[in-house]
Every structure is written in C-alpha cells, then in structure tokens.
Short mmCIF file of C-alpha atoms and ligand atoms in Angstrom, two decimals:
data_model
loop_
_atom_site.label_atom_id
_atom_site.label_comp_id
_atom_site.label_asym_id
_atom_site.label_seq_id
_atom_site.Cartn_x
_atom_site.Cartn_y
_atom_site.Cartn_z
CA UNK A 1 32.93 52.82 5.80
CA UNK A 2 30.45 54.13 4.06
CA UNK A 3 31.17 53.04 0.69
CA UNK A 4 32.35 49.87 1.44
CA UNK A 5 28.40 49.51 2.97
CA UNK A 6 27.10 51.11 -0.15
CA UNK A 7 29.61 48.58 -2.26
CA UNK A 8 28.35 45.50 -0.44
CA UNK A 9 24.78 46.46 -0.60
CA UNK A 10 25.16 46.87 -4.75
CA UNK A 11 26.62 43.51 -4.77
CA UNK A 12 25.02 41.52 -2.91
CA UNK A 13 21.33 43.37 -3.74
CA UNK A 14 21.29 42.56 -7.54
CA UNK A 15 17.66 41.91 -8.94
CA UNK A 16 18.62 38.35 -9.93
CA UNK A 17 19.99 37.46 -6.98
CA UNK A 18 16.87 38.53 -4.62
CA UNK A 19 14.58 37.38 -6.79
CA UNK A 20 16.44 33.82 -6.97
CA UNK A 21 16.48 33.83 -2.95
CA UNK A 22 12.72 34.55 -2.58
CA UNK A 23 11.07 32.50 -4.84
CA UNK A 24 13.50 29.45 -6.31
CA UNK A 25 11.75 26.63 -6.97
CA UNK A 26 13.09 23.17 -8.14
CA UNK A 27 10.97 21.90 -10.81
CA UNK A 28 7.90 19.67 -9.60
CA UNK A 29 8.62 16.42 -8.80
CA UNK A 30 6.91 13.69 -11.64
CA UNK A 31 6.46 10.72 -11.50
CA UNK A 32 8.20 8.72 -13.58
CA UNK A 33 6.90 7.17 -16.31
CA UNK A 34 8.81 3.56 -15.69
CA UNK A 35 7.38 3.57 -11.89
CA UNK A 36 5.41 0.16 -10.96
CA UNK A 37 2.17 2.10 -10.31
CA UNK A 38 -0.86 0.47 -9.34
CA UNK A 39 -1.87 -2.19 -12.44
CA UNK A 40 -4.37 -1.08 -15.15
CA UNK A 41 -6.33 -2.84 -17.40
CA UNK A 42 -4.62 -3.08 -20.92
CA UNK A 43 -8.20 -4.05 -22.54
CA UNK A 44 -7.57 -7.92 -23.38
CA UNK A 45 -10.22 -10.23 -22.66
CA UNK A 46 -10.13 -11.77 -19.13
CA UNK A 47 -10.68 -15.41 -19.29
CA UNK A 48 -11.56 -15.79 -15.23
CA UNK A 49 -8.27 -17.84 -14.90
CA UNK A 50 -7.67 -16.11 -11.48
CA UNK A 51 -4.04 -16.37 -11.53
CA UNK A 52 -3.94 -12.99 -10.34
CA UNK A 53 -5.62 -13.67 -7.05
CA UNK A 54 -3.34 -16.60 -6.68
CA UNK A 55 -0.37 -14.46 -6.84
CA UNK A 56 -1.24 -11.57 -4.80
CA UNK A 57 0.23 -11.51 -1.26
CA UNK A 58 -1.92 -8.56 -0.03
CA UNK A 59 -5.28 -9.31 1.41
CA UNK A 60 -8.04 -7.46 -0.25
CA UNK A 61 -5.99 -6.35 -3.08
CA UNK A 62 -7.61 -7.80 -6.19
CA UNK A 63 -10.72 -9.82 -6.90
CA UNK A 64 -12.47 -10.26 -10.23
CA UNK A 65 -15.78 -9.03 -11.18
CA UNK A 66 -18.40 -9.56 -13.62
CA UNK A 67 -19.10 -6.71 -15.41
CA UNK A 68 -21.22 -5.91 -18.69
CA UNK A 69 -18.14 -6.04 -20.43
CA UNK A 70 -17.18 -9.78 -18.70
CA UNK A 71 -14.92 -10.78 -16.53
CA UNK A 72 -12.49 -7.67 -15.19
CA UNK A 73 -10.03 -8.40 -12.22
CA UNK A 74 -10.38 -5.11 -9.68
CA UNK A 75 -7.23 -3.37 -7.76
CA UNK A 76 -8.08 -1.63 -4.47
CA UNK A 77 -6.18 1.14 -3.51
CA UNK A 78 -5.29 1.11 0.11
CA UNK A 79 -4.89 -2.97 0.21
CA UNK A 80 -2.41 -3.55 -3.14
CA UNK A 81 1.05 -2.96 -2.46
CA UNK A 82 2.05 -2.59 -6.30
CA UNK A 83 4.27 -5.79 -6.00
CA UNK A 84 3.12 -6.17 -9.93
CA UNK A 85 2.83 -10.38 -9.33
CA UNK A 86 -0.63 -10.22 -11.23
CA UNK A 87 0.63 -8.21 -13.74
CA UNK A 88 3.29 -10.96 -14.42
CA UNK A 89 0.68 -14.05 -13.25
CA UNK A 90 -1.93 -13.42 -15.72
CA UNK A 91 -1.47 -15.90 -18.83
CA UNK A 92 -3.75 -12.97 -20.99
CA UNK A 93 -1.95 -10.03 -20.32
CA UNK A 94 -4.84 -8.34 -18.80
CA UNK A 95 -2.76 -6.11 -16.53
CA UNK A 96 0.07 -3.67 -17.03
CA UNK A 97 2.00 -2.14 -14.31
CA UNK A 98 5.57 0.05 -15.48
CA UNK A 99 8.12 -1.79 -17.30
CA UNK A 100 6.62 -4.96 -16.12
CA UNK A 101 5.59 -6.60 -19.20
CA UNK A 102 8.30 -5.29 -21.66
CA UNK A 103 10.79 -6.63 -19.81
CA UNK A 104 8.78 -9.77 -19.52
CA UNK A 105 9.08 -10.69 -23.15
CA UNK A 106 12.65 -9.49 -23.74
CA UNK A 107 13.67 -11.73 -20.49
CA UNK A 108 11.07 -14.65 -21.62
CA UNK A 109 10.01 -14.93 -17.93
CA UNK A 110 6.77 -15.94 -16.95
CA UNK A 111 5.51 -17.00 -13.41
CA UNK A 112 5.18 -20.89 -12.48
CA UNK A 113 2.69 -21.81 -9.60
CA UNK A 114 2.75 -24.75 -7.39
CA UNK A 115 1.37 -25.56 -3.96
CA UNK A 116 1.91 -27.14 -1.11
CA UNK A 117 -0.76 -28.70 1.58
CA UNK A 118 0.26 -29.13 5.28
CA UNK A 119 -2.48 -30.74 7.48
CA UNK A 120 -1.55 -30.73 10.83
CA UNK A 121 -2.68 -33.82 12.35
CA UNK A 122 -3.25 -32.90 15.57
CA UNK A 123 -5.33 -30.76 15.33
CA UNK A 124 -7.35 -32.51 11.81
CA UNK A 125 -11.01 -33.83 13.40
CA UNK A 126 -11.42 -35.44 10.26
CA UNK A 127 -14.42 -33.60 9.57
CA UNK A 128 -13.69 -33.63 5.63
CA UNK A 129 -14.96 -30.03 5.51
CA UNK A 130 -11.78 -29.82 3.13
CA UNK A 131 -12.61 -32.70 1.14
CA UNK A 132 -16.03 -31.67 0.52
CA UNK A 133 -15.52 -27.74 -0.45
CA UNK A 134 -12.46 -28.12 -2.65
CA UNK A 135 -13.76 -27.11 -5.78
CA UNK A 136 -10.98 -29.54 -7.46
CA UNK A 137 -12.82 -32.25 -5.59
CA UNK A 138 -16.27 -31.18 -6.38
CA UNK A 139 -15.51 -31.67 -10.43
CA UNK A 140 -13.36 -35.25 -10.04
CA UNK A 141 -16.39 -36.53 -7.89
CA UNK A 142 -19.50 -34.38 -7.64
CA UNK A 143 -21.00 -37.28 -5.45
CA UNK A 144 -18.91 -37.14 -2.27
CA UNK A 145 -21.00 -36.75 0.56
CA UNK A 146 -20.24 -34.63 3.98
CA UNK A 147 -17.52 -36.56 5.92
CA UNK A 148 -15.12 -36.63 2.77
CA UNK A 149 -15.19 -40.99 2.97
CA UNK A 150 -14.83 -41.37 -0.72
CA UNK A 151 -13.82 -44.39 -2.91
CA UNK A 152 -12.08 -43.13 -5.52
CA UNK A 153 -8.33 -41.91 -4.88
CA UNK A 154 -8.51 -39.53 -8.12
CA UNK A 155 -9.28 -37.35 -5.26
CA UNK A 156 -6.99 -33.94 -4.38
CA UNK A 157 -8.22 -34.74 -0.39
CA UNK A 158 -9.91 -37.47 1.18
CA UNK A 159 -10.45 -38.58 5.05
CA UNK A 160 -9.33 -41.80 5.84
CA UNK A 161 -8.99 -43.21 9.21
CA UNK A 162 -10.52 -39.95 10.73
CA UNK A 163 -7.48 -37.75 9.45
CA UNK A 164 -7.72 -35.53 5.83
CA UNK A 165 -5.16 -36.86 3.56
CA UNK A 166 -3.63 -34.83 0.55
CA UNK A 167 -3.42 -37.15 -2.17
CA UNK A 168 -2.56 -35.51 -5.35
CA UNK A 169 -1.27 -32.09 -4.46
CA UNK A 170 -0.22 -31.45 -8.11
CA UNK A 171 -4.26 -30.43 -9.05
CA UNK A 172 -4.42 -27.97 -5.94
CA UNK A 173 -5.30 -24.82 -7.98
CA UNK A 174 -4.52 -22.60 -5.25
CA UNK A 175 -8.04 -20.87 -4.06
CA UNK A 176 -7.91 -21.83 -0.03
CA UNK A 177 -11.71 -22.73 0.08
CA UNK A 178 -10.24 -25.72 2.36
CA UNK A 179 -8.74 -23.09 4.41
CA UNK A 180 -11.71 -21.14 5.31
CA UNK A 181 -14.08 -24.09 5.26
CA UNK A 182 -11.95 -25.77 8.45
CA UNK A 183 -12.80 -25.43 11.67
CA UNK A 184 -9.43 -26.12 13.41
CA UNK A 185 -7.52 -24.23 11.38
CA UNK A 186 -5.77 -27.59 10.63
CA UNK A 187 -5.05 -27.21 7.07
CA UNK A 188 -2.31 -24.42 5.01
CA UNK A 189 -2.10 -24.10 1.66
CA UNK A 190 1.22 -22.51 0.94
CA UNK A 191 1.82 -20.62 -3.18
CA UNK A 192 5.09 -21.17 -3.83
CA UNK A 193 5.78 -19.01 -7.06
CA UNK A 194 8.65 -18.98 -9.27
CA UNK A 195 9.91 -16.86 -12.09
CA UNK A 196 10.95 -19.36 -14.55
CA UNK A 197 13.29 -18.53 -17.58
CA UNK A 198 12.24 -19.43 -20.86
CA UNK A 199 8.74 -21.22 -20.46
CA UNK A 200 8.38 -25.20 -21.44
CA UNK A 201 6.93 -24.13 -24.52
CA UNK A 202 9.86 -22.97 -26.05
CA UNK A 203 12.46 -24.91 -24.35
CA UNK B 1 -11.38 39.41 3.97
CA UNK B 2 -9.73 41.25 5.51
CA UNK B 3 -5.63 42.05 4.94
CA UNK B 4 -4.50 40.59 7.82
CA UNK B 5 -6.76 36.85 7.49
CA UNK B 6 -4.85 37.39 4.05
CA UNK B 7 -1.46 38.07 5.36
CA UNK B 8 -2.19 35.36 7.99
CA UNK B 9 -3.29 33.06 5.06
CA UNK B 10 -0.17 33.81 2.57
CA UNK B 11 2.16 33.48 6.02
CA UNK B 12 0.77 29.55 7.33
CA UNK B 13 1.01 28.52 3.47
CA UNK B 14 4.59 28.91 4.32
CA UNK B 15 4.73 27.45 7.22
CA UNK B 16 3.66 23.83 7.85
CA UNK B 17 4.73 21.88 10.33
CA UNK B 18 4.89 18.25 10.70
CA UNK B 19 5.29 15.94 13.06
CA UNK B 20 5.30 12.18 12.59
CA UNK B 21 4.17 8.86 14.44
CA UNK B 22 4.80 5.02 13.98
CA UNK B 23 2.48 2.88 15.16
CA UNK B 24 3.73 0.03 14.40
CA UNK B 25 5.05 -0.06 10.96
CA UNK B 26 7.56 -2.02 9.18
CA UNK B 27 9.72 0.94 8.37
CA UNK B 28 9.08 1.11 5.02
CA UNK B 29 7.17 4.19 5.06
CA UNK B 30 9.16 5.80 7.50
CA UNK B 31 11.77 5.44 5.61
CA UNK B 32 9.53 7.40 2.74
CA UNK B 33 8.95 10.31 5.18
CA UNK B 34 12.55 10.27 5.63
CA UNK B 35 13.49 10.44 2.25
CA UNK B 36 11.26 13.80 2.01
CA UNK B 37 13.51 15.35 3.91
CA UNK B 38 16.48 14.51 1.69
CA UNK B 39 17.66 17.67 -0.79
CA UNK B 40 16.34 16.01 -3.48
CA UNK B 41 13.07 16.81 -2.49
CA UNK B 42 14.12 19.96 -0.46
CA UNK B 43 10.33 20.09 1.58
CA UNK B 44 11.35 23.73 2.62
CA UNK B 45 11.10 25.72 -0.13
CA UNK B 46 7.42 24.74 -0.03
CA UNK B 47 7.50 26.06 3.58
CA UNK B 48 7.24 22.84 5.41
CA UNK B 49 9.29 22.15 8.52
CA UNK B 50 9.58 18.94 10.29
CA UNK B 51 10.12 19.22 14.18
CA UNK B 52 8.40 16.37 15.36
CA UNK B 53 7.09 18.06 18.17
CA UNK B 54 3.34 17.63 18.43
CA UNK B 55 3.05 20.75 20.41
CA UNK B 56 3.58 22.98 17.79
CA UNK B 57 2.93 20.59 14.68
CA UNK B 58 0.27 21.41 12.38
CA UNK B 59 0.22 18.22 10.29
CA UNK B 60 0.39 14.52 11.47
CA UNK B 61 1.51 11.94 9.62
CA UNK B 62 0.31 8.58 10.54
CA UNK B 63 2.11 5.51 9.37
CA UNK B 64 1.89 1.76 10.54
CA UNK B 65 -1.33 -0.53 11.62
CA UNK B 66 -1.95 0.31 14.90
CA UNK B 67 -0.52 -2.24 17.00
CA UNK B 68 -2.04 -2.88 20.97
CA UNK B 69 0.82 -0.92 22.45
CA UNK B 70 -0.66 2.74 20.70
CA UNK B 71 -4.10 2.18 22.53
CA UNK B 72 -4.60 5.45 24.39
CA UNK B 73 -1.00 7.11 23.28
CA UNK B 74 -2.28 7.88 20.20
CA UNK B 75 -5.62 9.96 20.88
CA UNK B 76 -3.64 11.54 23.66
CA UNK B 77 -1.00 12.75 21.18
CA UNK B 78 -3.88 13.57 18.75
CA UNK B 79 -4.87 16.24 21.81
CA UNK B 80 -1.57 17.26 22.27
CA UNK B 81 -1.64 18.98 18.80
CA UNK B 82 -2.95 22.53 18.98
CA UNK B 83 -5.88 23.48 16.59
CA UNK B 84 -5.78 24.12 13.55
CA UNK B 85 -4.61 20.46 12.91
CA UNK B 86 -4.98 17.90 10.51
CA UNK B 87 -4.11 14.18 10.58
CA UNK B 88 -2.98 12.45 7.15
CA UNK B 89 -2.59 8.23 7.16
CA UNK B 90 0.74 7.58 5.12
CA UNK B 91 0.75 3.78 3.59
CA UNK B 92 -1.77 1.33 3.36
CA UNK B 93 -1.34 0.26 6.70
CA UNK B 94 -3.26 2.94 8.33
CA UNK B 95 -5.59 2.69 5.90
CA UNK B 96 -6.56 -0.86 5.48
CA UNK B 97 -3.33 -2.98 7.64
CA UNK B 98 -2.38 -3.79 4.13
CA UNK B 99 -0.03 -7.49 4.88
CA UNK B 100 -0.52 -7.13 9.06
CA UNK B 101 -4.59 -7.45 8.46
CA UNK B 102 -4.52 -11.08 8.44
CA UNK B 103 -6.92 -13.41 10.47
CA UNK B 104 -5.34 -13.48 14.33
CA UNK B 105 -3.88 -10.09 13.66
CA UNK B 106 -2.64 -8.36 17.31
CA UNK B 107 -3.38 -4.87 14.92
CA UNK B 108 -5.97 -2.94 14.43
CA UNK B 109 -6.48 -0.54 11.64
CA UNK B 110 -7.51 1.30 10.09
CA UNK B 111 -5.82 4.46 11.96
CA UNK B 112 -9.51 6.33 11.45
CA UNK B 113 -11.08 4.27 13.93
CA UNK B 114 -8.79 6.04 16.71
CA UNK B 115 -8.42 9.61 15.73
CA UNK B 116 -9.78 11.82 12.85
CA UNK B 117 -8.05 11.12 9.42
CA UNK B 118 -7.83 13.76 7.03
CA UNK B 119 -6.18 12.09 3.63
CA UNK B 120 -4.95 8.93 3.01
CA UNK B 121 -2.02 8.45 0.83
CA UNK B 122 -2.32 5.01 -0.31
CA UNK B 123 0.95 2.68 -1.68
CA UNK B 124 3.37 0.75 0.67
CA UNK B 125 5.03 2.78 0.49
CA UNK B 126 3.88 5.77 -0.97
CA UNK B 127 6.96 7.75 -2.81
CA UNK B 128 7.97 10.85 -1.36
CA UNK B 129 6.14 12.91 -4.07
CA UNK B 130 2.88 11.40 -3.11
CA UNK B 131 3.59 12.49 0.22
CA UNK B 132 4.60 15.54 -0.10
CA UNK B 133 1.90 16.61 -2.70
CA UNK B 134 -0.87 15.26 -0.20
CA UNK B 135 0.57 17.57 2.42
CA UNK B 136 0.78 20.13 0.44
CA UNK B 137 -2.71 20.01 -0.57
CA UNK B 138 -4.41 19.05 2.93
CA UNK B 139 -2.69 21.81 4.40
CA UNK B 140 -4.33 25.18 3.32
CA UNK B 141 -8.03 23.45 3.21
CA UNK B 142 -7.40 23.05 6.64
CA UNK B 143 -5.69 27.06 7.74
CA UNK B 144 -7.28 28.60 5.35
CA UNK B 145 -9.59 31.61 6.92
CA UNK B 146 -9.10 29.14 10.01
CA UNK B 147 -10.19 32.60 12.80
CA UNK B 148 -12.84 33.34 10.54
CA UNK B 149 -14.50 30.04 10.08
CA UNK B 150 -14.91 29.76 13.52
S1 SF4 C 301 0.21 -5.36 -7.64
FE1 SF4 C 301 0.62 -6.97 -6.10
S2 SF4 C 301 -0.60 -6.31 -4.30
FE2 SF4 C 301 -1.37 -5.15 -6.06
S3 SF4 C 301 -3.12 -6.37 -6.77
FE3 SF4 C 301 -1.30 -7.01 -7.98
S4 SF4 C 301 -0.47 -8.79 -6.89
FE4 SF4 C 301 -1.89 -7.73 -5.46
S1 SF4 C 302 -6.53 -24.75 -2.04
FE1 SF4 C 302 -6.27 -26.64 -3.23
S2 SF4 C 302 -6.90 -28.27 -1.84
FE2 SF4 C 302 -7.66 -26.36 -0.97
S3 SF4 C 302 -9.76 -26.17 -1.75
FE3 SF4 C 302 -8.45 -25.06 -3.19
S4 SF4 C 302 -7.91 -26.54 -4.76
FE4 SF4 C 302 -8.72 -27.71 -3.01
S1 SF4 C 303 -8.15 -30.45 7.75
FE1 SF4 C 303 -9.80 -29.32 8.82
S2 SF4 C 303 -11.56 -29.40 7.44
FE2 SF4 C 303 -10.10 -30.97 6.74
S3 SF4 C 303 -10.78 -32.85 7.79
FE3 SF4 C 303 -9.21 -31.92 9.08
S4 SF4 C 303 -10.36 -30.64 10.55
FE4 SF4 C 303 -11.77 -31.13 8.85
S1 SF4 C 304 2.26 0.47 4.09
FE1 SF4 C 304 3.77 -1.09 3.47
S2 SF4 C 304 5.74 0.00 3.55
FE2 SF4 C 304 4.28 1.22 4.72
S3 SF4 C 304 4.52 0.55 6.84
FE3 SF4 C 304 2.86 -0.66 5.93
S4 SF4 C 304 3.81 -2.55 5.19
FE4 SF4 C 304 5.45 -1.03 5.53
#
C-alpha cells in the first residue's frame, strides 16, 4: 500500500507537471493584423467630397472637420460599427481599415451611389421647405424664394399644385438637408449603394 | 498592507465573476460574450467564472440599448449585486444606441444614464479579446485593497 502511494505520488508530483497545472497560460490573444478595425487616416489629401458620410449607416459615426491641416473626416468610437463603407466610399483613399483597400484594387471594386426620393403625399403640405434647403437646388437656382414655386424645371424638387415634386432624382447628392428641414416628416431619401466590378472607366 | 489584504488581493485576482444582461440587443454582442467562453479563449485560467447570478457576480456586463421594458429591472438588478461591483457597457449600444438611436427611437441609451458604468468597450461587436482584456483590467482597480479603502 504504501509504495504503491509513494509510486503514485512520484508520478504524478513531477516538477513539470505541477508547475504546468498552476500556472499554464495560452499565449495572449492579438489582434490580428487583417481585422477591419476602426478606419485611420492614410495621410492623402481630403477633398470634402463627403462620400464617406453618405455611406455610413451608423448615426454619429463620421463627420468631417476642418482642421489646420484641411479637411479630415473624424471616426467616433462608440457610434462606428467598423462596417469599413467609407473606407471603400472615399474616391481619395483617405481611409484605411484591414484588408479593405488591397483587396479593393486586386478585385477593381469601387462603391456606386444612387438615391431614391419618396414623398409621401399625404402627408406633403407643400411647404417647399425641401425645395428651398436642398443645397442641389440652391446652386441650379440661387433665386427660389420660400414656398419652392419655381419656373425653371432644371430643378432636383419643386412644389407644384401644393405637393413637392422630385424632378430629377439623378443630381440628389445624398446629404438629407430635405429630410431634416420638413416638418411632416413627408419626405425619405433612401442610399442605395452598390459594389460595382470594374468601374466605367476601365470598362 | 498587511498579508492577509495581500492574500485577499492575490485570491479575488483569481476570482472574477460575471454575470451578464441584455437589454435589448440584437444578439450580436451576446453572441461575443458567448464566444469568451469558448476554449479558444479559455476565460478561466485568468480566474474568471461566469454564473450569471447577480447575487454573487462581481462584474456586469451590459449589452444592448436599453429598450422601455428594462425601466426599473435594471437598477434593481444593479442592487442586487453585492459590493465590491463594477458595471462594464459591452458594444456601442450601451454606449451611444449605435443603429437603434435613430429619431422615434422606443430606446434609450446610453446604459450610464440608468446605473453606474465603469468601462465601455466600444465596437458592435467588440471581439472577445476586447472583452476579455477590459474585464481583466476593470477588475482589480475595482477589489483591489477594497476593506481598506473603505
Ligand atoms: S466604418 Fe462604417 S460605421 Fe464606421 S465610420 Fe466608416 S462607414 Fe461609418
Ligand atoms: S438629399 Fe437630395 S434632394 Fe434632399 S436636400 Fe440633399 S441633395 Fe437635395
Ligand atoms: S416634402 Fe415636407 S418640406 Fe417638402 S413640401 Fe412637402 S411638407 Fe414641405
Ligand atoms: S453594439 Fe452592435 S452587435 Fe452589439 S448589440 Fe448593438 S447593434 Fe448588436
């Protein structure tokens, strides 16, 4: 009995073996270095496009700044969901996020916007609050007075026979100022964005 | 200090327990938390137990917006929690309502508003590391010489 306690003890109580049972430790987890982490700035020039705040479906995730080095677009931690859309919607490159924009050029990929405009017309007053804050508006006719009545039909929106019209949706550029500016919650701008293969340019 | 605030010190290091609470998430980050406790990440050799028991919990995760339903529940499981304890807001939905906080949201974050928050891990979802690492760090600020600081 004895022994065969004494023989069990010297087995099983090896140095190695105790040591291993107290203190094994698996090797800290990393990071990797291919994980879609929050974007950083790569140090190109941004150009205040703002394709980045188009494409990001998290509110309060990005906006861009001015700061003494120009134009910088700004990720908050807490509100971006690391999605990586402004990574691929900026046309400079600004961003980087993982493997995002290496597999970007070897896939020739880039992001195509478009928009679409629902007014619901029951609920339109035909106030042309729309009409008059759309800053697509402002630049084809700087003239158009409150009301949104306008003459020309260059226009993006107009009001005609007291209901906001979308005219030519094709020169939305996105930004929702019509959406925040109405007070019936009448009009929706929906993104619709699309990874496209091989851009126009090269087609 | 003296040995035994050490010995107590060098014992609750080993020893963290966790409990965790949805209010009102998508899943995402539960899913996360759940993935902690796979053997990948094998959360007990760094001495932390999951028992989901606020009574004898230690840590709390937080994860999801805060949806009408958790008014009241949550500050009364908050008391629930014997001292020391320490809250931690998992995801950016406790911390901001990251895609819920939209205009006509029912939610209402963030979590801090309702009970104490101690660390935020931020992502949506965070990974498991991020997790675990925040725990691991929150955790011995908050036992540390707890009898003493008193
Ligand atoms: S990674 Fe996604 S959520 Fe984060 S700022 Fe970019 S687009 Fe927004
Ligand atoms: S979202 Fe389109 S229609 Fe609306 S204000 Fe902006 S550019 Fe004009
Ligand atoms: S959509 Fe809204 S802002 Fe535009 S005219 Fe109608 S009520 Fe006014
Ligand atoms: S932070 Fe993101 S993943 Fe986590 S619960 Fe909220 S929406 Fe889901």
């Amino acid at each position: 009995m004895a022994i065969s306690l004494l023989y069990y003890a010297q087995e099983f109580l090896r140095g190695e073996w105790v040591k291993k049972f107290l203190a094994a430790k698996t090797a800290p987890l990393q990071i990797p270095t291919y994980f879609r982490n929050y974007p950083e700035l790569t140090g190109k020039t941004c150009t205040h496009q703002l394709y980045c705040m188009m494409a990001c479906p998290a509110p309060g995730a990005i906006d861009v700044v001015m700061t003494p080095d120009g134009w910088m677009p700004r990720i908050h931690v807490g509100h971006c969901i690391r999605c990586g859309l402004c990574v691929e919607a900026c046309p400079n490159g600004v961003l980087t996020s993982g493997r995002i924009l290496e597999s970007m050029f070897y896939d020739n990929t880039k992001l195509s916007f478009s928009f679409r405009i629902d007014v619901d017309t029951d609920k339109c007053m035909g106030c042309g609050n729309c009409a008059v804050a759309c800053p697509v508006n402002k630049l084809i006719d700087a003239q158009m007075s409150h009301g949104g009545r306008a003459s020309t039909d260059e226009l993006l929106l107009k009001v005609s026979e007291g209901k906001c019209q979308v005219l030519h949706v094709e020169k939305c550029t996105g930004c929702k100022t019509c959406e925040h500016h109405c007070p019936n919650e009448a009009i929706r701008v929906a993104r619709l964005l699309e990874a496209v293969h091989a851009p126009e340019e090269e087609l | 200090m003296t040995l035994l605030q050490s010995l107590k010190n060098f014992v609750r290091s080993k020893s963290i327990h966790v409990a965790y609470v949805d209010v009102g998430s998508c899943n995402g980050c539960d899913v996360e938390v759940l993935a902690c406790l796979a053997p990948r990440y094998d959360i007990e050799q760094y001495g932390i137990f999951v028992h989901n028991n606020p009574r004898e919990a230690d840590v709390l995760l937080v994860i999801g917006a805060y949806t009408p339903g958790w008014e009241g529940k949550l500050e009364g499981l908050w008391e629930k929690i014997p001292d020391p304890k320490v809250a931690v807001a998992i995801g950016n939905c406790p911390i901001s309502g990251c895609l819920f906080n939209r205009p006509h949201t029912l939610v209402d974050p963030p979590v801090s508003k309702h009970i104490p928050i101690a660390a935020q891990v931020p992502g949506c979802p965070p990974r498991p590391t991020e997790i675990l690492s925040a725990i691991l760090s929150v955790a011995p600020l908050v036992y540390r010489d707890y009898e003493v600081r008193k």
